[in-house]
Amino acid sequence: DESIFVGIPASFEVARYHSLHGIKDKMPECLDITALTEDNIVMGIRHKTLPFAAVQFHPESILTSPSHGMKILKNALRFLQPVDIEGEVANSK
């Protein structure tokens, strides 16, 4: 599974310092929702075809479980590869 959440429990506490979030019913078709709060607020997304993902919380925070936050960051470095201007994964040719 190519996700920044590989090896992370389905539910865990994170540090959220603001009220910004995606609206589940208004997400573009090109994005998959990868994380939700208990009340269905979007906290994570992933592009369906490009190596892009984002979270709306702070994995690096001391208020996020340190082992889970660090695992998310490590997964991001492994799974999210740079792309060139045409959307191709850089150095994949």
Short mmCIF file of C-alpha atoms in Angstrom, two decimals, residues 49-52 81-93:
data_model
loop_
_atom_site.label_atom_id
_atom_site.label_comp_id
_atom_site.label_asym_id
_atom_site.label_seq_id
_atom_site.Cartn_x
_atom_site.Cartn_y
_atom_site.Cartn_z
CA THR A 49 -2.50 9.33 -9.84
CA LEU A 50 0.35 11.58 -8.65
CA PRO A 51 2.62 11.05 -5.64
CA PHE A 52 1.03 13.83 -3.58
CA GLN A 81 8.49 10.97 -4.89
CA PRO A 82 9.26 14.25 -6.71
CA VAL A 83 7.59 14.76 -10.08
CA ASP A 84 8.71 16.80 -13.06
CA ILE A 85 6.66 19.47 -14.82
CA GLU A 86 4.74 16.87 -16.88
CA GLY A 87 3.70 15.00 -13.74
CA GLU A 88 6.17 12.14 -14.30
CA VAL A 89 8.07 10.77 -11.34
CA ALA A 90 11.52 12.35 -11.52
CA ASN A 91 14.40 9.98 -12.30
CA SER A 92 12.02 7.13 -13.19
CA LYS A 93 13.04 6.98 -16.85
#
